[in-house]
XYZ file of C-alpha atoms in Angstrom:
734
model
C 275.131 -86.426 95.450
C 272.353 -84.158 96.664
C 271.347 -84.135 100.318
C 267.967 -85.728 99.690
C 269.553 -88.712 97.961
C 270.965 -89.697 101.335
C 267.361 -90.122 102.420
C 267.360 -93.262 100.303
C 269.509 -94.977 102.926
C 267.252 -96.091 105.724
C 266.308 -99.099 107.773
C 262.588 -98.837 108.532
C 259.324 -97.510 107.123
C 256.629 -95.290 108.625
C 253.400 -96.839 109.865
C 250.993 -94.487 108.092
C 252.823 -93.890 104.840
C 252.761 -95.790 101.580
C 256.129 -97.147 102.538
C 258.469 -99.042 100.278
C 258.654 -102.623 101.430
C 261.139 -105.321 100.588
C 259.210 -105.941 97.377
C 258.343 -102.381 96.351
C 260.537 -100.188 94.215
C 262.072 -99.807 90.783
C 265.709 -99.266 91.605
C 268.526 -97.837 89.501
C 270.992 -100.705 89.026
C 274.159 -98.651 89.530
C 273.012 -97.749 93.069
C 272.198 -101.268 94.255
C 275.501 -101.673 96.062
C 274.847 -98.506 98.023
C 271.136 -98.892 98.655
C 269.834 -102.430 98.258
C 272.498 -105.117 98.255
C 272.354 -105.886 101.979
C 268.588 -106.300 101.916
C 268.647 -108.336 98.717
C 271.160 -110.756 100.219
C 269.055 -111.024 103.377
C 266.124 -112.010 101.139
C 268.192 -114.745 99.511
C 270.263 -113.232 96.684
C 273.509 -115.158 96.145
C 275.339 -112.790 93.791
C 276.678 -109.292 94.375
C 275.534 -105.902 93.156
C 278.665 -105.851 90.972
C 277.404 -108.985 89.208
C 274.237 -107.090 88.316
C 275.730 -103.780 87.176
C 279.340 -103.400 86.163
C 281.030 -101.201 83.585
C 284.392 -102.959 83.705
C 283.262 -106.505 82.935
C 280.216 -108.343 81.696
C 277.276 -108.254 84.119
C 273.544 -108.910 84.076
C 272.848 -105.455 82.632
C 274.740 -106.443 79.484
C 272.165 -109.133 78.694
C 269.160 -106.793 79.027
C 267.859 -104.659 76.138
C 265.148 -102.152 75.502
C 263.227 -104.010 72.808
C 261.931 -101.548 70.221
C 261.665 -98.870 72.889
C 258.372 -100.345 74.158
C 259.317 -103.658 75.829
C 262.265 -105.442 77.394
C 264.226 -108.362 75.988
C 267.170 -110.453 77.149
C 270.026 -112.204 75.399
C 269.998 -115.941 76.144
C 272.831 -117.329 74.055
C 276.350 -116.503 72.934
C 274.935 -116.039 69.430
C 272.649 -113.097 70.140
C 269.437 -115.084 70.618
C 266.918 -112.766 72.233
C 263.846 -113.654 74.287
C 260.870 -111.351 74.793
C 257.092 -111.629 75.045
C 254.837 -112.842 72.255
C 252.835 -109.624 72.629
C 256.040 -107.577 72.301
C 256.874 -109.327 69.049
C 253.236 -109.341 67.964
C 253.429 -106.572 65.390
C 256.520 -108.073 63.788
C 254.819 -111.468 63.634
C 251.705 -109.818 62.216
C 253.646 -107.964 59.521
C 255.083 -111.246 58.262
C 251.628 -112.855 58.267
C 249.019 -113.210 55.580
C 245.933 -115.335 55.121
C 248.099 -117.873 53.276
C 250.980 -117.789 55.790
C 249.376 -116.845 59.070
C 252.203 -116.889 61.615
C 249.866 -115.426 64.233
C 247.598 -118.450 63.970
C 250.168 -121.127 63.116
C 253.370 -119.896 64.729
C 256.758 -119.465 63.098
C 260.055 -121.258 63.632
C 263.268 -120.626 61.726
C 265.077 -123.927 61.381
C 268.268 -122.225 60.252
C 269.739 -118.718 60.101
C 268.642 -118.217 56.507
C 264.992 -118.553 57.543
C 265.182 -115.823 60.199
C 263.076 -112.825 59.144
C 264.279 -109.184 59.184
C 262.146 -106.491 60.822
C 262.919 -102.993 59.506
C 262.703 -100.377 62.234
C 262.942 -102.830 65.132
C 265.839 -102.151 67.522
C 267.554 -103.563 70.599
C 269.275 -101.042 72.882
C 271.859 -101.923 75.530
C 272.874 -99.696 78.430
C 276.642 -99.183 78.451
C 276.781 -97.148 81.657
C 274.786 -94.760 83.848
C 276.081 -91.533 85.407
C 274.626 -89.050 87.895
C 274.880 -85.598 86.279
C 272.594 -83.730 88.682
C 275.206 -81.152 89.606
C 275.977 -80.290 85.978
C 272.338 -80.321 84.853
C 271.134 -78.034 87.644
C 274.065 -75.602 87.520
C 272.666 -72.075 87.881
C 269.121 -73.219 88.633
C 267.527 -71.111 91.361
C 264.460 -71.675 93.515
C 261.418 -69.869 92.168
C 262.646 -69.719 88.569
C 259.999 -69.602 85.847
C 259.431 -73.156 84.600
C 260.274 -72.295 80.999
C 263.476 -70.535 82.033
C 264.389 -73.436 84.303
C 263.830 -76.006 81.562
C 265.781 -73.937 79.048
C 268.756 -73.609 81.399
C 268.779 -77.333 82.204
C 268.611 -78.216 78.500
C 271.456 -75.800 77.792
C 273.543 -77.371 80.561
C 272.884 -80.878 79.281
C 273.694 -80.007 75.664
C 276.912 -78.349 76.790
C 277.835 -81.467 78.744
C 277.142 -84.051 76.043
C 280.254 -83.422 73.873
C 282.486 -84.167 76.852
C 280.872 -87.524 77.597
C 283.231 -90.384 76.891
C 281.623 -92.721 74.357
C 282.216 -94.421 71.044
C 280.981 -92.917 67.776
C 278.345 -95.654 67.420
C 276.948 -95.010 70.911
C 274.337 -92.492 71.998
C 273.646 -90.381 75.056
C 270.279 -90.162 76.780
C 269.538 -87.917 79.778
C 266.515 -88.496 82.021
C 265.189 -86.589 85.038
C 264.448 -88.476 88.246
C 262.427 -87.554 91.319
C 260.317 -85.027 89.402
C 263.419 -83.272 88.074
C 265.341 -83.067 91.348
C 268.005 -85.360 89.893
C 269.346 -86.115 86.410
C 271.018 -89.258 85.121
C 272.864 -89.848 81.878
C 272.686 -93.153 80.000
C 275.230 -94.161 77.374
C 273.438 -96.550 75.022
C 274.289 -98.859 72.137
C 271.511 -99.692 69.657
C 271.408 -102.590 67.205
C 269.137 -102.239 64.179
C 269.201 -105.672 62.563
C 266.763 -107.731 64.626
C 265.368 -110.887 63.030
C 262.389 -113.007 63.991
C 263.471 -116.512 64.979
C 260.469 -118.147 66.566
C 256.967 -117.589 67.876
C 254.345 -120.012 69.109
C 250.861 -119.817 67.632
C 248.541 -117.313 69.294
C 246.654 -120.243 70.797
C 249.755 -120.639 73.005
C 251.383 -117.190 72.983
C 248.065 -115.410 73.517
C 246.115 -118.202 75.212
C 243.244 -116.663 77.142
C 243.554 -113.484 75.053
C 241.410 -110.716 76.489
C 239.415 -112.797 78.958
C 242.555 -113.788 80.875
C 244.465 -110.544 80.334
C 245.594 -109.087 83.703
C 244.160 -112.183 85.428
C 245.440 -114.956 87.649
C 245.511 -117.971 87.329
C 247.152 -117.596 83.918
C 248.146 -120.210 81.334
C 249.767 -118.166 78.565
C 253.022 -119.036 76.795
C 253.703 -115.353 76.139
C 257.110 -115.495 74.459
C 258.816 -114.988 71.127
C 262.404 -115.292 69.934
C 264.513 -112.881 67.896
C 268.191 -112.614 67.101
C 270.401 -109.551 67.234
C 272.712 -109.178 64.253
C 275.752 -106.914 63.988
C 278.208 -105.944 61.313
C 281.214 -108.196 60.802
C 283.075 -106.000 63.286
C 280.480 -106.805 65.942
C 279.191 -103.250 66.006
C 275.679 -101.920 65.291
C 274.816 -101.901 61.597
C 271.806 -101.545 59.358
C 270.335 -104.757 57.996
C 272.589 -106.605 55.577
C 272.376 -110.210 54.448
C 275.967 -110.851 55.513
C 275.618 -109.406 59.033
C 276.594 -111.822 61.807
C 274.896 -112.798 65.086
C 275.875 -110.587 67.989
C 278.465 -111.917 70.401
C 277.226 -110.329 73.660
C 279.253 -109.252 76.694
C 276.926 -111.421 78.767
C 274.000 -113.740 78.198
C 271.673 -115.276 80.755
C 272.127 -118.897 81.806
C 268.794 -120.704 82.174
C 267.834 -122.602 85.300
C 265.565 -125.587 84.743
C 265.364 -126.382 88.444
C 262.138 -124.431 88.681
C 260.736 -122.195 91.405
C 259.326 -122.734 94.871
C 257.367 -120.546 97.278
C 259.551 -117.828 98.862
C 262.311 -118.147 96.255
C 264.105 -114.846 95.743
C 263.411 -113.264 92.334
C 264.564 -110.207 90.426
C 263.048 -108.559 87.371
C 265.381 -106.458 85.223
C 264.042 -104.173 82.513
C 262.732 -100.846 81.277
C 259.487 -100.016 83.137
C 257.530 -97.305 81.365
C 255.817 -94.958 83.778
C 254.593 -94.827 87.357
C 253.245 -92.030 89.562
C 253.864 -93.275 93.080
C 254.265 -89.859 94.724
C 251.053 -88.136 93.669
C 249.080 -86.208 96.289
C 245.652 -87.546 97.206
C 243.760 -85.349 94.740
C 246.085 -86.460 91.946
C 245.240 -90.092 92.687
C 241.537 -89.244 92.971
C 241.582 -87.559 89.567
C 242.961 -90.733 87.980
C 240.585 -93.277 89.509
C 237.439 -91.137 89.637
C 237.915 -89.057 86.480
C 240.445 -90.219 83.924
C 240.046 -93.986 84.216
C 236.229 -93.934 83.855
C 236.499 -91.659 80.795
C 239.050 -93.832 79.041
C 237.303 -97.076 79.928
C 233.939 -95.900 78.577
C 235.378 -94.839 75.206
C 237.429 -97.992 74.723
C 234.596 -100.213 75.865
C 232.428 -98.865 73.049
C 235.190 -99.245 70.442
C 236.207 -102.745 71.521
C 232.696 -104.169 71.317
C 232.437 -103.114 67.675
C 235.909 -104.303 66.657
C 235.406 -107.635 68.419
C 232.181 -108.236 66.492
C 233.909 -107.736 63.146
C 236.956 -109.835 64.126
C 234.762 -112.797 65.020
C 233.109 -112.727 61.600
C 235.993 -111.932 59.249
C 239.411 -113.655 59.223
C 241.071 -110.823 57.270
C 239.833 -108.217 59.740
C 240.967 -110.453 62.582
C 244.520 -110.350 61.204
C 244.375 -106.617 60.446
C 243.080 -105.639 63.862
C 244.783 -108.231 66.069
C 247.544 -105.947 67.373
C 245.329 -102.858 67.555
C 242.624 -104.687 69.456
C 245.133 -106.156 71.895
C 246.700 -102.749 72.541
C 243.331 -101.066 73.054
C 241.994 -103.827 75.307
C 245.172 -103.896 77.354
C 244.729 -100.330 78.607
C 240.965 -100.701 78.978
C 241.207 -103.678 81.316
C 244.186 -102.252 83.205
C 242.282 -99.078 84.080
C 239.312 -101.099 85.311
C 241.621 -103.075 87.588
C 243.333 -99.892 88.717
C 240.055 -98.364 89.867
C 239.003 -101.527 91.648
C 242.413 -102.078 93.239
C 242.576 -98.580 94.738
C 239.072 -99.021 96.104
C 239.715 -102.476 97.574
C 242.964 -101.437 99.274
C 241.516 -98.091 100.430
C 244.316 -96.441 98.509
C 242.879 -92.943 98.809
C 242.429 -93.330 102.559
C 246.026 -94.503 102.872
C 247.224 -91.564 100.816
C 245.303 -89.098 103.009
C 246.715 -90.774 106.133
C 250.212 -90.391 104.721
C 249.595 -86.714 104.011
C 248.325 -86.230 107.558
C 251.529 -87.692 108.966
C 253.616 -85.647 106.503
C 251.857 -82.421 107.555
C 252.271 -83.230 111.245
C 256.004 -83.784 110.829
C 256.400 -80.703 108.658
C 254.685 -78.486 111.218
C 256.962 -79.830 113.940
C 260.097 -78.819 112.022
C 260.404 -75.032 111.797
C 263.247 -75.071 109.268
C 261.377 -77.326 106.850
C 258.086 -75.575 107.533
C 259.566 -72.321 106.275
C 260.552 -74.058 103.046
C 257.493 -76.186 102.352
C 254.477 -74.835 104.227
C 251.378 -74.856 102.006
C 252.980 -76.814 99.155
C 250.807 -79.918 99.593
C 247.562 -77.988 100.000
C 248.316 -75.880 96.929
C 249.191 -78.965 94.899
C 245.962 -80.733 95.831
C 243.995 -77.594 94.944
C 245.652 -77.474 91.519
C 244.694 -81.083 90.774
C 241.079 -80.252 91.618
C 241.236 -77.211 89.343
C 242.771 -79.232 86.490
C 240.268 -82.083 86.811
C 237.612 -81.052 84.239
C 240.245 -80.192 81.636
C 242.221 -83.402 82.181
C 239.100 -85.546 81.795
C 238.021 -83.629 78.680
C 241.498 -84.191 77.249
C 241.223 -87.937 77.842
C 237.883 -88.052 76.023
C 239.415 -86.117 73.113
C 242.493 -88.354 72.998
C 240.385 -91.512 72.998
C 238.121 -90.127 70.264
C 241.000 -89.240 67.937
C 242.942 -92.408 68.782
C 240.161 -94.938 68.295
C 238.592 -93.390 65.186
C 241.412 -94.104 62.780
C 240.162 -91.717 60.105
C 240.629 -88.877 62.582
C 244.185 -90.020 63.258
C 244.797 -90.039 59.479
C 243.486 -86.479 59.346
C 245.764 -85.515 62.197
C 248.779 -86.921 60.372
C 247.864 -84.975 57.255
C 247.379 -81.738 59.176
C 250.679 -82.226 60.996
C 252.445 -82.777 57.690
C 250.971 -79.573 56.238
C 252.076 -77.656 59.327
C 255.634 -78.874 58.714
C 255.431 -77.677 55.109
C 254.155 -74.327 56.312
C 257.155 -74.090 58.605
C 259.758 -75.349 56.105
C 258.340 -73.685 53.007
C 256.341 -74.865 49.935
C 259.415 -76.432 48.351
C 259.470 -79.030 51.137
C 256.004 -80.346 50.258
C 257.174 -83.205 48.034
C 259.614 -84.500 50.637
C 257.091 -84.354 53.484
C 254.380 -85.848 51.292
C 256.491 -88.871 50.362
C 257.394 -89.521 53.997
C 253.727 -89.420 54.971
C 252.669 -91.696 52.119
C 255.329 -94.212 53.079
C 253.940 -94.326 56.611
C 250.320 -94.428 55.477
C 250.895 -97.309 53.089
C 251.742 -99.580 55.997
C 248.899 -98.247 58.128
C 246.265 -98.813 55.445
C 247.302 -102.465 55.125
C 245.707 -102.994 58.524
C 242.698 -100.721 58.050
C 239.042 -101.457 57.401
C 236.792 -98.514 56.639
C 233.623 -100.391 57.589
C 235.022 -101.186 61.017
C 236.251 -97.648 61.567
C 232.942 -96.135 60.465
C 230.978 -98.131 63.038
C 233.480 -97.226 65.741
C 233.005 -93.577 64.774
C 229.219 -93.847 65.118
C 229.504 -95.110 68.684
C 232.274 -92.809 69.869
C 230.828 -89.631 68.388
C 227.551 -90.242 70.199
C 229.395 -90.947 73.440
C 231.782 -88.004 73.139
C 229.203 -85.338 72.357
C 226.735 -86.604 74.947
C 229.357 -86.717 77.720
C 231.794 -83.850 77.179
C 230.353 -80.414 77.868
C 230.131 -78.183 74.803
C 232.384 -75.515 76.342
C 235.261 -77.998 76.191
C 234.509 -78.997 72.585
C 234.317 -75.624 70.868
C 231.714 -73.921 68.706
C 232.828 -75.030 65.248
C 232.894 -78.760 66.065
C 229.615 -78.503 67.912
C 228.124 -76.669 64.933
C 229.034 -79.592 62.632
C 227.498 -81.932 65.177
C 224.256 -79.932 65.136
C 224.275 -79.818 61.319
C 223.995 -83.610 61.495
C 221.097 -83.580 63.973
C 223.409 -84.456 66.860
C 223.521 -87.997 65.540
C 226.657 -90.150 65.411
C 225.430 -92.331 62.583
C 224.477 -89.413 60.336
C 227.749 -87.617 61.090
C 229.924 -90.660 60.485
C 228.097 -91.737 57.342
C 228.522 -88.313 55.763
C 232.204 -88.047 56.685
C 233.159 -91.530 55.504
C 231.140 -91.278 52.285
C 232.737 -88.027 51.147
C 236.268 -88.037 52.566
C 239.325 -88.517 50.367
C 241.261 -90.198 53.188
C 239.482 -93.530 53.603
C 241.874 -95.656 51.496
C 245.502 -95.471 50.484
C 244.612 -94.926 46.828
C 242.347 -91.998 47.688
C 244.873 -90.617 50.154
C 247.652 -90.789 47.565
C 245.487 -89.172 44.880
C 244.490 -86.409 47.276
C 248.124 -85.561 48.018
C 249.161 -85.849 44.377
C 247.957 -82.314 43.754
C 249.694 -78.941 43.928
C 250.398 -77.754 47.457
C 248.429 -74.553 46.879
C 245.333 -76.575 46.023
C 245.797 -78.937 48.956
C 245.757 -75.988 51.348
C 242.188 -75.229 50.296
C 240.980 -78.817 49.954
C 241.744 -79.700 53.581
C 239.084 -77.202 54.633
C 236.560 -78.868 52.328
C 237.158 -82.540 53.036
C 234.639 -83.535 55.748
C 237.160 -85.586 57.729
C 239.852 -82.924 57.900
C 237.276 -80.173 58.387
C 235.788 -81.965 61.368
C 239.210 -82.896 62.734
C 240.407 -79.294 62.485
C 237.284 -78.116 64.279
C 237.768 -80.679 67.050
C 241.458 -79.913 67.289
C 241.069 -76.136 67.362
C 238.350 -76.369 69.977
C 240.435 -78.717 72.096
C 243.533 -76.511 71.912
C 241.656 -73.333 72.726
C 239.269 -74.593 75.384
C 241.191 -77.422 77.028
C 244.882 -77.678 76.173
C 245.916 -74.036 76.505
C 244.009 -73.574 79.752
C 245.227 -76.835 81.258
C 248.812 -76.266 80.157
C 249.202 -73.326 82.518
C 247.729 -75.360 85.355
C 249.999 -78.294 84.543
C 253.063 -76.021 84.592
C 252.137 -75.052 88.146
C 251.519 -78.684 89.050
C 254.885 -79.753 87.641
C 256.675 -77.094 89.662
C 254.885 -77.904 92.922
C 255.153 -81.669 92.322
C 258.918 -81.274 92.136
C 258.976 -79.222 95.335
C 256.635 -81.669 97.069
C 258.860 -84.572 96.006
C 261.877 -82.887 97.568
C 259.846 -82.022 100.642
C 258.733 -85.634 101.127
C 262.316 -86.857 100.949
C 263.384 -84.374 103.622
C 260.323 -84.469 105.870
C 259.741 -88.237 105.729
C 263.423 -88.987 106.047
C 262.945 -92.546 107.293
C 261.194 -93.545 104.091
C 263.053 -95.191 101.244
C 262.339 -93.401 97.976
C 262.961 -94.738 94.491
C 262.469 -92.726 91.285
C 259.256 -93.224 89.346
C 259.612 -95.374 86.246
C 260.428 -93.415 83.074
C 261.531 -96.106 80.584
C 265.041 -96.258 82.022
C 266.775 -99.415 83.215
C 265.570 -100.599 86.623
C 265.674 -103.671 88.805
C 263.005 -104.821 91.216
C 263.124 -107.754 93.581
C 260.754 -109.863 95.642
C 259.755 -113.440 96.305
C 257.622 -116.124 94.717
C 254.399 -115.879 96.665
C 250.640 -116.275 96.366
C 248.046 -113.813 97.602
C 244.472 -113.386 98.751
C 242.628 -110.716 96.747
C 239.346 -110.937 98.641
C 237.481 -112.895 101.259
C 237.717 -116.698 100.954
C 239.938 -116.530 97.846
C 243.563 -117.684 97.995
C 245.768 -117.932 94.907
C 248.674 -120.368 94.627
C 252.020 -119.505 93.088
C 251.934 -121.488 89.846
C 249.875 -123.058 87.090
C 250.365 -126.150 84.961
C 249.404 -127.549 81.583
C 246.446 -129.229 83.275
C 244.915 -125.763 83.635
C 245.342 -125.137 79.916
C 243.354 -128.269 79.184
C 240.691 -127.325 81.728
C 240.158 -124.047 79.847
C 240.285 -125.676 76.419
C 237.335 -124.784 74.145
C 237.610 -126.261 70.636
C 237.432 -123.569 67.958
C 237.330 -120.680 70.430
C 239.739 -117.909 69.436
C 240.812 -117.379 73.052
C 240.876 -120.916 74.458
C 241.526 -123.295 71.592
C 244.544 -125.582 72.050
C 246.680 -126.927 69.171
C 246.336 -130.645 68.504
C 250.032 -131.320 68.987
C 250.011 -129.684 72.420
C 247.018 -131.834 73.386
C 248.915 -134.910 72.229
C 251.989 -133.978 74.268
C 249.763 -133.506 77.300
C 248.003 -136.840 76.739
C 251.321 -138.657 76.492
C 252.909 -136.582 79.282
C 255.790 -136.073 76.863
C 257.424 -133.157 78.665
C 261.090 -134.076 78.264
C 263.443 -132.703 80.942
C 261.216 -129.671 81.567
C 258.577 -131.188 83.863
C 258.282 -130.554 87.576
C 259.327 -133.096 90.174
C 255.681 -134.153 90.470
C 255.584 -134.936 86.740
C 253.431 -131.939 85.799
C 254.292 -129.365 83.124
C 254.670 -125.877 84.657
C 253.251 -122.925 82.715
C 253.230 -119.678 84.732
C 254.030 -118.373 88.214
C 253.679 -115.176 90.250
C 255.933 -113.185 92.566
C 255.946 -109.883 94.398
C 258.194 -107.968 91.992
C 257.069 -104.379 91.360
C 256.542 -104.081 87.597
C 254.643 -101.984 85.071
C 254.278 -101.468 81.319
C 257.671 -101.689 79.632
C 258.595 -104.614 81.886
C 256.882 -106.861 79.358
C 259.549 -109.297 78.236
C 261.744 -108.657 81.278
C 263.676 -111.639 82.606
C 262.692 -113.129 85.941
C 265.989 -114.070 87.571
C 266.760 -116.358 90.479
C 269.120 -115.708 93.382
C 272.120 -116.527 91.152
C 271.081 -114.351 88.206
C 269.833 -117.293 86.127
C 266.714 -116.995 83.998
C 263.712 -118.749 85.584
C 260.832 -116.950 83.885
C 259.645 -114.252 81.538
C 257.598 -111.360 82.918
C 254.481 -110.536 80.902
C 251.695 -109.183 83.074
C 250.367 -108.159 86.478
C 247.403 -109.492 88.392
C 244.228 -107.485 87.888
C 243.931 -106.603 91.558
C 247.451 -105.174 91.437
C 247.308 -103.036 88.303
C 246.934 -100.030 90.576
C 250.589 -100.485 91.554
C 251.529 -97.631 89.209
C 249.979 -95.194 91.693
C 249.276 -97.302 94.783
C 251.621 -100.214 95.399
C 250.369 -102.671 98.017
C 252.608 -105.658 98.698
C 249.663 -107.717 99.931
C 248.079 -108.088 96.496
C 250.467 -106.690 93.879
C 251.921 -109.591 91.908
C 253.695 -109.862 88.574
C 252.952 -112.799 86.263
C 255.687 -114.751 84.498
C 255.939 -117.607 82.032
C 257.946 -120.408 83.614
C 261.090 -120.759 81.499
C 260.578 -124.531 81.481
C 257.330 -124.050 79.565
C 259.176 -121.840 77.062
C 261.821 -124.529 76.530
C 259.172 -127.249 76.314
C 257.283 -125.391 73.576
C 260.471 -124.700 71.614
C 261.780 -128.236 71.922
C 258.861 -130.661 72.122
C 256.103 -128.659 70.419
C 258.001 -126.765 67.702
C 260.776 -129.299 67.156
C 263.329 -126.475 67.301
C 265.726 -128.069 69.752
C 268.627 -126.460 67.895
C 267.563 -123.230 69.618
C 267.625 -124.838 73.061
C 271.049 -126.250 72.229
C 272.306 -122.653 71.861
C 271.387 -121.914 75.459
C 273.263 -122.654 78.651
C 271.022 -124.753 80.915
C 272.021 -124.921 84.582
C 270.919 -126.628 87.815
C 271.701 -124.183 90.663
C 269.487 -125.993 93.168
C 271.338 -129.260 92.641
C 274.178 -127.823 94.758
C 271.873 -126.528 97.460
C 269.697 -129.591 98.062
C 272.510 -132.054 98.997
C 273.906 -129.489 101.448
C 270.468 -129.024 103.028
C 270.012 -132.781 103.227
C 273.387 -133.153 104.991
C 272.385 -130.480 107.505
C 269.084 -132.251 108.220
C 270.948 -135.522 108.717
C-alpha cells in the first residue's frame, strides 16, 4: 500500500483543520479492521470488522445493494425481500400508476407473490469483494505526465488487469479511483435484473411533508418501499421471467424492535454518491457563492410554475411527481448548503486549515521541494474557472429544466451517432431513440414545459453574459425582441418535437432529409445554437482549466496526506460501498433552538391538514392513532415512533441505506439530512450535521397495522438485542 495510505492510521486531529471526528468519514469497508475497528468498539459497536466485511462467509456487506445505481437497498428476509426509500422506488411506483389505479396516492401492497410487479431496467447490485489495485493501475505513471497520457496509461493498465481478475462469468468488474486518483480500487459485483415491487405506502405517508419538510427536522415521513429480488432457478442473476424464484441471499439483516436511545451507536452502510471534502478554499467559495446561487435561481423559477400546474391538474400531478421531487431536492439542498457553510464559518475554517498546512509545509524542506506553490496555484485556477463554471451551471439548468431542449439534445446526439456509424445505422438508432422517447412523453405536458421555458429563457439571457452564450443563440434571442414569452411561443408552436406522434413522424423520414430539417425546426435550431455557443465559449475554455485543476487537486491531496500526517483521511464518496458510524444525538442549529433525537405519530397529527397534498393523513392512520393501536411496535412510553437522527456522515446515494445498531441489526432507514447539515458534502461539521432515518418500528407498523400485510413482517427476523443488556445493567446497579 502506498506511503500516504499509512497516514490514515492516527490517533488525534489537528486543532485548526477540518479534522475527521468520530462521526465524520465514509470509510471503505474492507479497511475497517485496519483503520476503524478499535474506535468503533470504543463507541459501542459489539460486532467485529469481519462481521461487516468478509469474503469467506456471509457478512453485512452481503445484505447491502446498490439499488438501480442511484440509491441503496438492503435485504431483510431469507426470500430476497428488499427495503429502500419510498423516493427511491418512486419512479417504479409512478410507472405502475394511472388515474384509475393511483399507487402514488393510494399505496400498493402485494398480498402474494403473483401480485408483485416487475420493473424492467431496475437492478440490484451486490459487492462480492474489493481489492486495492493501486500498484497495477499506476504502473509506469510518472510525475509531471500530461493528463491525457496519464489517463490513457492508467486505462491501459486496468484493461490489461481485468482478464486476470478471478470472478464468475455472471459477475462484473468495476474500477474506481480514490483520493483524487492517488489510489485505485477494484470491485467485483453481481447484478440482479428481476426486481419486483412488493409494497409502498401512499404518498401521504411515504412523502408526508413533501417539499416543505424536505431536508428538515423534525421529520415525520414514512419514506420506505419494498421490493423483492428474483433470480433464475439456479439462484443466479437472470432477466425477468415469470418462473424466476426469490433470491436466497448470503446474508439478510435481522430487525431490532427494541428501538433507539440517545448515544446509541449507529452505522449506515451504502453507496454515497459524491462529496468534495478536500477542496481548497477558493473551490468551496466557487460552490457556495457562484454555483449554488445560479442553480437555485433557475430551479426556483421552474418549480413555481410546475407546482402551480400540479395543484390544478391531477394528471399533471402524476406526470410530474417524480420530476418535481428530483428538481426540488437539489434546489433545497443547495440553499441549505449555502446557509450551512455561512453559519459554521466554513470558509474561515478552510482558510485556517490552509494556513496551518502552509506553515507545516514551509517547515519541512523535503516536502516543500515537492509541494511548494501547489495550493496557491490551485486556488488561482478555481478563481480563473469561476465565470465559466457558473455559466455552465446556468446552461445545464436551462437545458435540463426545459424538457423540449432535452428532447432536442437527444435527437442531436442520435444524429451524431449516425454520422459516426454511417447512414445505414439510422434505422437502428432511430428505433432506440423512439423507444426511449415513448416513455418520456407519457410524463410530459407541453403547456407546462412552455411556461417553464418562458421563465427560464428570460432569466438565462438576462443573467449570463452574451460572450458565454454565443452569437447565433443571442441572435435568435434578439430576433424575438429579447422576450422569453415570444421566443417560447414561437418555438413550441412550430416545433415537430412537442409530442410523441410529431416526434415519430419527424423521424419517419429519410435520413438525408432529416439532416436538413434539424436546422429548420425552431427547437433544434435554437438548441444547436445554444450548444455550439456553450461548447465554444465555455466548455472548451473551461476544459483546459479543469485539466489543470484535476492534476493539481491530485497533487494537493497527496500533499495534504503527507504534510498533515496526523489527520485521518477517507476517500471522497464516488458511488462505491462505504460505511459511516456515529451516535444517536440531537443538535442545536442556532441560538435558543435545541432539537431532540426522535419524532412520533403525535407530530404527524399535529401537522395534519385535511386535503393538503403535503400534510393530509389517511383515515385509517388517523383511526390507528385514535385507538393507539400500535401493536408490538410502540415505544415503552406507549407512543408510536416515526423518525430519528444521528451523527452519521451521509450524502446522496445513501438514500435507502440501513441504519444499523451496535450488533448489525436494522433499526432504521436513512432517507435525508438536516437542512443545516446539507453542506456536509464540502464542509462536514459534527456539531450540526445529522442524518435522518425512519424508525424501523414505524415501517413495520405501517406494513402490519396500516396495510394489513403482516405476511411480509412474518418473513423478517425480529430480534430484541437490548433485552440481554438491560437485565445485566440492572444486576450491576443492584
